[in-house]
Each structure stands twice: as C-alpha cells, then as structure tokens.
Amino acid sequence: MRVWSDDDNWSLPSEEFTCTPENPVVIQAARNMTLTLLVVLADGTPFACEATLIREAGTQAAWRREVLFDGISATRVRGVPPEGNLSLRVRKAALGYVAQTHAIARADISEGRTLVITLKKGTIREEGFLEVDFSNLGWLVTRIQFAPPGKLMGGSDLPVKVSQTLWRSKPWPVGQYIVRIYGRGYWESGLVEIRPNETTTVIADSYLPASISVTVLDEDGKPLPGAVLRIATTEYISFHFRPMPQAGVTALADSLGNAELAGLRAGDHKFQVAAEGYEPQEISVPLADGEQRGGIRVFLARALGSIEVKLVGMREGHTYFLILSQPGPASVMKVAKNVPAVTTYDRLAFRDYSVAVAAGRGGPVVTARITLSAEQPHACVELDVSDLKERQ
C-alpha cells in the first residue's frame, strides 16, 4: 500500500509498504515547512512570474508545487517537505531572460527567513517587443502576421480580438520584419526593426496599393491553371497540399493562367512563379504608388529532374511509407504509403531534396539527401530498411 497526507502541515513517506496482521507497520509523519521566496531580476527588481518548486527523488519529481510571484512582495509556500533537495524552475517572462532552474540548499531554509532568487540574464538571444496600432485602418482586422524579409515562416501569425485597435507581441528576437495585417482589407509595412529591450511601434498608415498581374504559360504558350504567384522568399513552394491564396502574398492562376497580387506598397519587388512539374522562375518588378502592372507573361520550362528510390531489406508483411521533401518549413512534396521496392519521382525541379522512409506505423526513419541540377538531372538512392521496425 501507499499512503499520503492531505494536510499541508505534514508529510508521509512516499515508498510502498507491505502490512500484514503479523507485521504491523508504523509510519512516521514529518512536519512540513513554510518556504518564503522572492524572485528578482539581476538589478534587484522584484519579478512577477510563474514557477514550479520541486523536490527531487531520484529521477522522478516526488513533490511539486506551482508558485505565482506578484512582482511586489515575497511569496510563502506552505507544505514544503522537510527532506530532499529543492529546485525552483522559473519560466521565461522577461526581456533578456530565459527559462532557468535554481537549486535551493536545505541548509538555507528556515522559518521566517526569505530566500532571494536572482535570475541570470540569458545569452541565447536578445529580444524586444513589436506593437502595432491599426486604429486608422477603418476596417475589421482579424489577424496580424510578421516575418523576416524574404520569409513567410520564422515570425508570428496571431488572431486579433474584434475590440482591439492596438496589438502587442510577446518578447521576440531582434531583427528586421515585415508586418502584414489581414481582415476585410490588407495592409503591409515596410521594413520594421525590433531592437533589444525596446518596444517598436508600427502605426498602420494609408498608402496607394499597387498590384501586379501575370499570365503563367508553359513552353508551348498554353496556360497553367493553378500556378502560383508569390512574393519571393527563401522557402520553396510545396504542391503536396493545394496552395492557398493569401492577400498580398500568394495568388493562384485561373483557367487562363492569370494571377494577380494586390495591396502592395510601392518599391522594388521580387516574385516567384511556380507550377507543379515545372522549373520555377523569379521576376523583379518595380512598382509605383497605386500602379497596376499587367501584361507580364511568364513561360515555365518543363522540369526534367528525377529520383529513383530503392528500398533494400524490406520485411515480408511490413508496410513502409516514403516522404519526398525539400529543405525548409512546410516543404513536404509527396507522401506514399505501402510503397514497392522501387519508386520513381519524375518531373522534379533542379534543387535539393530529402527522401525519408519509415515503417508503416511510424518509428525510426532512414533518410538521404539528393541534389538535382542541369549537370546531374537524375539520381538513384538505395535505403537500407532492414532495421526498421513498426511502432508497437
């Protein structure tokens, strides 16, 4: 049997007891302690945060208590076991500080004494805040996105409450970003810089939105419906899932191959044009305030790359699934289940690829990286799957 105490004033041993009529067990209770804690920043300022106080027992946390610090006065924690080592795990909630754990020596604990825990500044990354004031837009805002220039990932994309006109980010790594506001309209900023330990405020101003229209065709001049026109990024466009249009960022070509991006600020812009089975292109277009640039025709060449994947050591009765992906986030291109010993992927663009295979129910993965180019358009890779086992 196991015993425990519901009284914060007393602790009982956590081990398991065997009790019989012939061998009665006497369990000795121990009086708990009250620990008074104050968490401060490096300059001595009291810090409001959430933390977990833990008494370790081997590899398991034998006792834990969630503690809330108000940033004003010390916090008393009742029911602290009288034995064992303690540690306080503070979750990150301040600029320049990261999550950290502080050991508490048993000799330092005594009734009526306040233990001061001084947080150490983090060296992982510098951070700042981003604040967006969109009170001047005059239309309903539903979400705000910001990301580094040349990327759609690596930033934040969060919903906005209907009642809000001012939005503030959590602490975020310093650097340059582009802010995009979505809702019943679309708005984008120029380059915005988040500085260390500062709040950068972006006020949504009025500008004359520009637009660009392109017609996407194959080498024979035939339209490519479903082709993608997107602002240029370092991230590949994936066709594993149907690309979704996104104001100011991504547009899909219609049945005539026409695609349009609107709401753009004036300036020099780069765009990616891509279609499944074709080599993508990048185009540069300068746009003036309110300019509606059209008449641009982009001809995409048929992709000529191919990858042959051979699975060696397949087990009878086992199933395998194969994933073809590209470097970067959201990069999965093709997923195939119950694959045969040889699988060939055709009409691949010249770039880097990753191939991964796993047993049918998941588990360990075998991978290979391949580069296709005009000099080496075809690749053959063998993956040894003899050691792969399905997850039970």
Coordinates of C-alpha atoms in Angstrom, one line a residue:
M1 CA 0.0 0.0 0.0
R2 CA 0.9 3.6 -0.3
V3 CA -0.1 6.5 2.0
W4 CA -0.2 10.2 1.6
S5 CA -1.2 13.2 3.5
D6 CA -3.9 15.8 2.6
D7 CA -2.6 18.1 5.3
D8 CA -0.1 20.7 4.2
N9 CA 1.5 20.7 7.7
W10 CA 2.6 17.0 7.5
S11 CA 4.4 14.7 5.1
L12 CA 4.3 10.9 4.9
P13 CA 7.0 8.7 3.3
S14 CA 6.4 8.0 -0.4
E15 CA 7.6 4.4 -0.5
E16 CA 5.4 1.4 -0.8
F17 CA 4.6 -0.6 2.4
T18 CA 3.5 -4.1 3.0
C19 CA 1.3 -4.6 6.0
T20 CA 0.0 -7.9 7.5
P21 CA -1.6 -8.8 10.8
E22 CA 1.6 -10.4 11.8
N23 CA 3.8 -7.4 10.8
P24 CA 2.1 -4.1 11.5
V25 CA 3.7 -1.0 10.1
V26 CA 4.3 2.2 12.0
I27 CA 4.5 5.2 9.6
Q28 CA 6.2 8.3 11.0
A29 CA 4.9 11.6 9.8
A30 CA 7.2 14.6 9.4
R31 CA 6.2 18.2 9.9
N32 CA 6.4 20.3 6.7
M33 CA 7.9 23.7 6.4
T34 CA 6.9 27.1 5.1
L35 CA 9.3 28.5 2.5
T36 CA 9.3 32.2 1.8
L37 CA 10.7 33.2 -1.7
L38 CA 11.3 36.4 -3.6
V39 CA 12.4 36.3 -7.3
V40 CA 14.3 39.3 -8.5
L41 CA 16.0 40.4 -11.8
A42 CA 19.7 41.0 -12.0
D43 CA 19.3 44.6 -10.8
G44 CA 17.3 43.5 -7.7
T45 CA 13.9 44.4 -9.1
P46 CA 11.1 42.0 -7.9
F47 CA 9.9 40.0 -10.8
A48 CA 6.3 38.8 -11.5
C49 CA 6.4 35.3 -12.9
E50 CA 5.2 31.7 -12.7
A51 CA 7.5 29.0 -11.4
T52 CA 7.5 25.4 -10.2
L53 CA 9.0 24.3 -6.8
I54 CA 10.2 20.7 -6.9
R55 CA 11.7 18.2 -4.5
E56 CA 13.6 15.6 -6.5
A57 CA 13.6 11.9 -5.6
G58 CA 16.0 10.0 -7.9
T59 CA 14.9 10.6 -11.5
Q60 CA 11.3 11.5 -10.5
A61 CA 9.8 14.6 -9.1
A62 CA 8.5 13.4 -5.7
W63 CA 6.8 16.6 -4.9
R64 CA 6.0 19.8 -6.8
R65 CA 4.0 23.0 -6.2
E66 CA 3.1 25.7 -8.7
V67 CA 4.1 29.1 -7.4
L68 CA 2.9 32.6 -8.5
F69 CA 5.1 35.6 -7.8
D70 CA 3.4 39.0 -8.0
G71 CA 6.5 41.1 -8.5
I72 CA 5.8 43.1 -5.3
S73 CA 6.4 41.1 -2.2
A74 CA 7.7 37.7 -1.2
T75 CA 5.6 34.6 -1.7
R76 CA 5.1 32.0 1.1
V77 CA 4.9 28.3 0.0
R78 CA 3.3 26.1 2.6
G79 CA 3.6 22.3 2.9
V80 CA 7.3 22.0 1.8
P81 CA 8.7 18.6 2.7
P82 CA 11.4 18.8 5.3
E83 CA 13.8 16.5 3.5
G84 CA 15.3 16.2 0.0
N85 CA 16.8 18.7 -2.4
L86 CA 14.7 21.5 -3.8
S87 CA 14.8 23.4 -7.1
L88 CA 12.8 26.4 -8.5
R89 CA 12.1 26.3 -12.2
V90 CA 11.2 29.8 -13.4
R91 CA 9.5 30.1 -16.8
K92 CA 10.7 32.8 -19.2
A93 CA 8.6 36.0 -19.0
A94 CA 11.0 39.0 -19.2
L95 CA 13.2 40.6 -21.8
G96 CA 16.7 39.3 -21.8
Y97 CA 15.9 36.3 -19.5
V98 CA 15.4 32.7 -20.4
A99 CA 13.8 29.8 -18.5
Q100 CA 16.1 28.7 -15.7
T101 CA 16.3 26.4 -12.7
H102 CA 17.8 27.4 -9.3
A103 CA 18.8 24.9 -6.7
I104 CA 17.8 25.6 -3.1
A105 CA 20.1 24.2 -0.4
R106 CA 18.2 22.6 2.5
A107 CA 20.5 24.5 5.0
D108 CA 19.2 27.8 3.6
I109 CA 15.6 27.0 4.5
S110 CA 14.4 28.2 7.9
E111 CA 11.1 29.5 9.3
G112 CA 10.8 33.3 9.0
R113 CA 13.7 33.7 6.5
T114 CA 13.1 35.0 3.0
L115 CA 15.2 33.4 0.2
V116 CA 16.0 35.7 -2.6
I117 CA 16.4 34.0 -6.0
T118 CA 18.3 36.3 -8.5
L119 CA 17.6 35.5 -12.2
K120 CA 20.5 35.3 -14.6
K121 CA 20.3 37.1 -17.9
G122 CA 20.1 34.9 -20.9
T123 CA 22.8 34.7 -23.5
I124 CA 20.7 32.8 -26.1
R125 CA 19.1 35.7 -27.9
E126 CA 18.3 39.4 -27.5
E127 CA 14.6 40.3 -27.7
G128 CA 12.3 43.2 -28.0
F129 CA 8.6 44.0 -28.4
L130 CA 6.6 44.8 -31.5
E131 CA 3.5 47.0 -31.1
V132 CA 1.0 47.6 -34.0
D133 CA -1.5 50.4 -33.9
F134 CA -4.2 49.8 -36.6
S135 CA -6.8 52.2 -35.3
N136 CA -6.6 54.3 -38.6
L137 CA -7.4 51.5 -41.0
G138 CA -11.2 51.8 -40.8
W139 CA -11.9 48.1 -41.5
L140 CA -12.2 45.0 -39.4
V141 CA -8.8 43.4 -38.6
T142 CA -8.8 39.6 -37.9
R143 CA -5.1 38.7 -37.7
I144 CA -1.6 40.2 -37.8
Q145 CA 1.4 38.4 -39.2
F146 CA 5.1 39.5 -39.1
A147 CA 8.1 37.6 -40.6
P148 CA 11.6 38.4 -41.6
P149 CA 12.0 39.8 -45.1
G150 CA 12.3 37.1 -47.7
K151 CA 10.4 34.6 -45.5
L152 CA 6.9 33.7 -44.6
M153 CA 8.0 31.4 -41.7
G154 CA 10.1 32.4 -38.7
G155 CA 7.7 35.1 -37.4
S156 CA 4.3 35.2 -35.9
D157 CA 0.7 34.8 -37.1
L158 CA -1.9 35.6 -34.5
P159 CA -5.6 36.3 -34.4
V160 CA -6.8 39.7 -33.2
K161 CA -9.8 40.4 -31.0
V162 CA -12.6 42.5 -32.6
S163 CA -12.4 45.1 -29.9
Q164 CA -8.6 45.6 -30.4
T165 CA -7.0 48.5 -32.1
L166 CA -3.6 48.1 -30.6
W167 CA -1.7 44.8 -30.7
R168 CA 1.5 43.9 -28.8
S169 CA 3.7 40.9 -29.4
K170 CA 5.4 38.7 -26.8
P171 CA 9.2 39.1 -26.5
W172 CA 10.6 38.4 -29.9
P173 CA 14.2 38.1 -31.3
V174 CA 15.7 41.3 -32.6
G175 CA 15.9 41.8 -36.3
Q176 CA 14.1 43.2 -39.3
Y177 CA 10.5 42.2 -40.1
I178 CA 7.6 43.0 -42.4
V179 CA 4.2 43.4 -40.8
R180 CA 1.0 42.3 -42.6
I181 CA -2.5 43.0 -41.4
Y182 CA -5.5 40.9 -42.6
G183 CA -9.2 41.2 -42.3
R184 CA -11.7 43.0 -44.6
G185 CA -8.7 44.6 -46.2
Y186 CA -5.0 44.1 -46.5
W187 CA -2.1 46.3 -45.2
E188 CA 1.7 45.8 -45.2
S189 CA 4.5 47.7 -43.7
G190 CA 8.0 48.4 -45.0
L191 CA 11.0 47.1 -43.0
V192 CA 10.5 47.2 -39.3
E193 CA 13.3 46.7 -36.8
I194 CA 12.9 45.1 -33.4
R195 CA 15.7 46.4 -31.1
P196 CA 17.0 44.8 -27.9
N197 CA 14.9 45.6 -24.8
E198 CA 12.8 48.2 -26.7
T199 CA 9.2 48.4 -28.0
T200 CA 9.0 49.1 -31.7
T201 CA 5.6 50.7 -32.6
V202 CA 4.2 50.4 -36.1
I203 CA 1.3 52.7 -37.0
A204 CA -0.8 51.5 -39.9
D205 CA -0.8 54.4 -42.3
S206 CA -2.6 55.0 -45.6
Y207 CA -0.9 54.2 -48.9
L208 CA -2.0 53.8 -52.5
P209 CA -1.9 50.0 -53.0
A210 CA -0.1 48.7 -56.1
S211 CA -0.8 45.4 -57.9
I212 CA 0.8 43.0 -60.3
S213 CA -0.8 40.6 -62.8
V214 CA 1.0 37.8 -64.6
T215 CA 0.0 35.2 -67.1
V216 CA 1.7 31.8 -66.5
L217 CA 2.3 29.7 -69.5
D218 CA 4.2 26.5 -70.4
E219 CA 6.9 26.5 -73.2
D220 CA 4.2 26.0 -75.8
G221 CA 2.3 29.0 -74.7
K222 CA -0.5 27.1 -73.0
P223 CA -2.0 28.4 -69.7
L224 CA -1.0 26.7 -66.5
P225 CA -4.1 26.8 -64.2
G226 CA -3.2 26.5 -60.5
A227 CA 0.2 28.0 -61.0
V228 CA 1.4 30.1 -58.0
L229 CA 2.4 33.8 -58.0
R230 CA 4.0 34.6 -54.6
I231 CA 6.3 37.2 -53.1
A232 CA 9.8 35.9 -53.4
T233 CA 11.1 34.0 -50.3
T234 CA 13.9 31.7 -49.5
E235 CA 11.3 29.0 -48.9
Y236 CA 10.2 26.6 -51.5
I237 CA 6.6 26.3 -52.7
S238 CA 5.1 22.9 -52.0
F239 CA 2.3 21.4 -54.0
H240 CA 1.7 18.4 -51.6
F241 CA -1.3 20.4 -50.4
R242 CA -3.1 22.7 -52.7
P243 CA -1.6 26.2 -52.2
M244 CA -4.0 28.7 -50.7
P245 CA -4.4 32.3 -51.9
Q246 CA -3.3 34.9 -49.4
A247 CA -3.8 38.6 -49.8
G248 CA -0.6 40.4 -50.7
V249 CA 1.4 37.2 -50.6
T250 CA 0.1 34.3 -52.7
A251 CA -2.2 34.2 -55.8
L252 CA -3.3 31.2 -57.9
A253 CA -3.6 31.3 -61.7
D254 CA -7.1 30.9 -63.1
S255 CA -8.1 28.7 -66.1
L256 CA -6.4 31.2 -68.4
G257 CA -3.2 31.2 -66.4
N258 CA -3.8 34.7 -64.9
A259 CA -2.8 35.5 -61.3
E260 CA -2.9 38.9 -59.5
L261 CA -1.4 40.2 -56.3
A262 CA -2.8 43.4 -54.9
G263 CA -2.4 45.6 -51.9
L264 CA 1.4 46.0 -52.4
R265 CA 3.5 49.0 -51.3
A266 CA 5.5 50.9 -53.8
G267 CA 9.1 49.7 -54.3
D268 CA 11.2 47.1 -55.9
H269 CA 9.6 43.7 -55.6
K270 CA 10.6 40.2 -56.4
F271 CA 8.1 37.4 -57.1
Q272 CA 8.2 33.7 -57.5
V273 CA 6.2 31.9 -60.2
A274 CA 5.9 28.2 -59.9
A275 CA 3.8 25.2 -61.1
E276 CA 3.9 21.6 -60.2
G277 CA 6.2 19.7 -62.7
Y278 CA 7.9 22.9 -63.9
E279 CA 11.1 24.8 -63.2
P280 CA 10.1 27.9 -61.1
Q281 CA 11.1 31.4 -62.0
E282 CA 11.8 34.6 -60.1
I283 CA 10.9 38.0 -61.6
S284 CA 11.8 41.5 -60.4
V285 CA 9.2 44.3 -60.8
P286 CA 9.4 47.9 -59.6
L287 CA 6.0 49.3 -58.6
A288 CA 5.0 52.9 -58.1
D289 CA 2.2 54.1 -55.7
G290 CA -1.1 52.8 -56.9
E291 CA 0.4 51.3 -60.1
Q292 CA -1.5 48.4 -61.6
R293 CA 1.2 46.5 -63.5
G294 CA -0.1 43.9 -66.0
G295 CA 0.8 42.3 -69.3
I296 CA 3.6 40.2 -67.8
R297 CA 3.9 36.8 -69.3
V298 CA 6.0 34.1 -67.7
F299 CA 6.9 30.9 -69.5
L300 CA 7.8 28.0 -67.3
A301 CA 10.0 25.2 -68.6
R302 CA 9.1 21.6 -68.0
A303 CA 11.0 20.1 -65.0
L304 CA 13.4 17.4 -66.1
G305 CA 14.7 16.0 -62.8
S306 CA 14.0 12.5 -61.5
I307 CA 14.8 10.5 -58.4
E308 CA 14.7 6.7 -58.1
V309 CA 14.4 5.3 -54.6
K310 CA 15.2 1.6 -53.9
L311 CA 14.4 0.0 -50.6
V312 CA 16.8 -2.7 -49.6
G313 CA 16.0 -5.3 -46.9
M314 CA 12.2 -5.0 -46.9
R315 CA 10.5 -7.4 -44.5
E316 CA 7.6 -9.6 -45.6
G317 CA 4.3 -8.5 -44.1
H318 CA 5.7 -5.0 -43.2
T319 CA 4.5 -1.8 -44.9
Y320 CA 6.6 1.3 -45.5
F321 CA 5.8 4.9 -46.3
L322 CA 8.1 7.2 -48.3
I323 CA 8.3 11.0 -48.0
L324 CA 9.9 13.3 -50.5
S325 CA 10.5 16.8 -49.2
Q326 CA 12.5 20.0 -49.9
P327 CA 14.7 21.9 -47.4
G328 CA 12.8 24.4 -45.2
P329 CA 9.4 24.6 -43.4
A330 CA 6.2 23.3 -45.0
S331 CA 8.3 21.5 -47.5
V332 CA 6.7 18.1 -47.9
M333 CA 6.1 17.3 -51.6
K334 CA 4.9 13.7 -51.8
V335 CA 3.9 11.1 -49.3
A336 CA 3.3 7.5 -50.4
K337 CA 2.2 4.5 -48.2
N338 CA 2.6 0.8 -48.9
V339 CA 5.4 1.6 -51.3
P340 CA 7.1 -1.0 -53.5
A341 CA 10.8 -1.8 -53.5
V342 CA 11.4 0.8 -56.3
T343 CA 9.7 4.2 -56.5
T344 CA 10.5 6.8 -59.2
Y345 CA 9.7 10.5 -58.9
D346 CA 9.6 12.4 -62.2
R347 CA 9.4 16.0 -63.4
L348 CA 11.3 17.4 -60.4
A349 CA 12.8 20.9 -60.4
F350 CA 16.5 21.2 -60.0
R351 CA 17.2 21.8 -56.3
D352 CA 17.9 19.9 -53.1
Y353 CA 15.6 17.1 -51.9
S354 CA 15.3 14.8 -48.9
V355 CA 14.0 11.3 -49.0
A356 CA 12.8 9.6 -45.8
V357 CA 11.3 6.1 -45.3
A358 CA 9.7 4.6 -42.1
A359 CA 7.8 1.6 -41.2
G360 CA 4.1 1.7 -41.7
R361 CA 3.2 2.7 -38.1
G362 CA 6.0 5.1 -37.6
G363 CA 9.2 4.8 -35.7
P364 CA 12.8 5.2 -36.7
V365 CA 13.5 6.8 -40.1
V366 CA 16.1 6.3 -42.8
T367 CA 16.9 9.4 -44.8
A368 CA 19.0 10.6 -47.7
R369 CA 19.7 14.0 -49.2
I370 CA 19.9 14.5 -53.0
T371 CA 20.8 17.4 -55.2
L372 CA 19.4 17.7 -58.8
S373 CA 20.9 20.0 -61.3
A374 CA 21.3 20.5 -65.1
E375 CA 24.6 18.6 -64.9
Q376 CA 23.0 15.8 -62.7
P377 CA 19.3 15.7 -63.5
H378 CA 18.8 12.1 -62.4
A379 CA 19.6 10.4 -59.1
C380 CA 19.3 6.9 -57.7
V381 CA 19.5 6.2 -54.0
E382 CA 19.3 3.0 -52.0
L383 CA 17.9 3.0 -48.5
D384 CA 18.5 0.0 -46.2
V385 CA 15.3 -0.6 -44.3
S386 CA 16.2 -4.0 -42.8
D387 CA 16.5 -2.5 -39.3
L388 CA 13.2 -0.5 -39.4
K389 CA 10.5 -1.8 -37.1
E390 CA 6.9 -0.7 -36.8
R391 CA 6.0 1.1 -33.7
Q392 CA 4.0 -1.2 -31.3

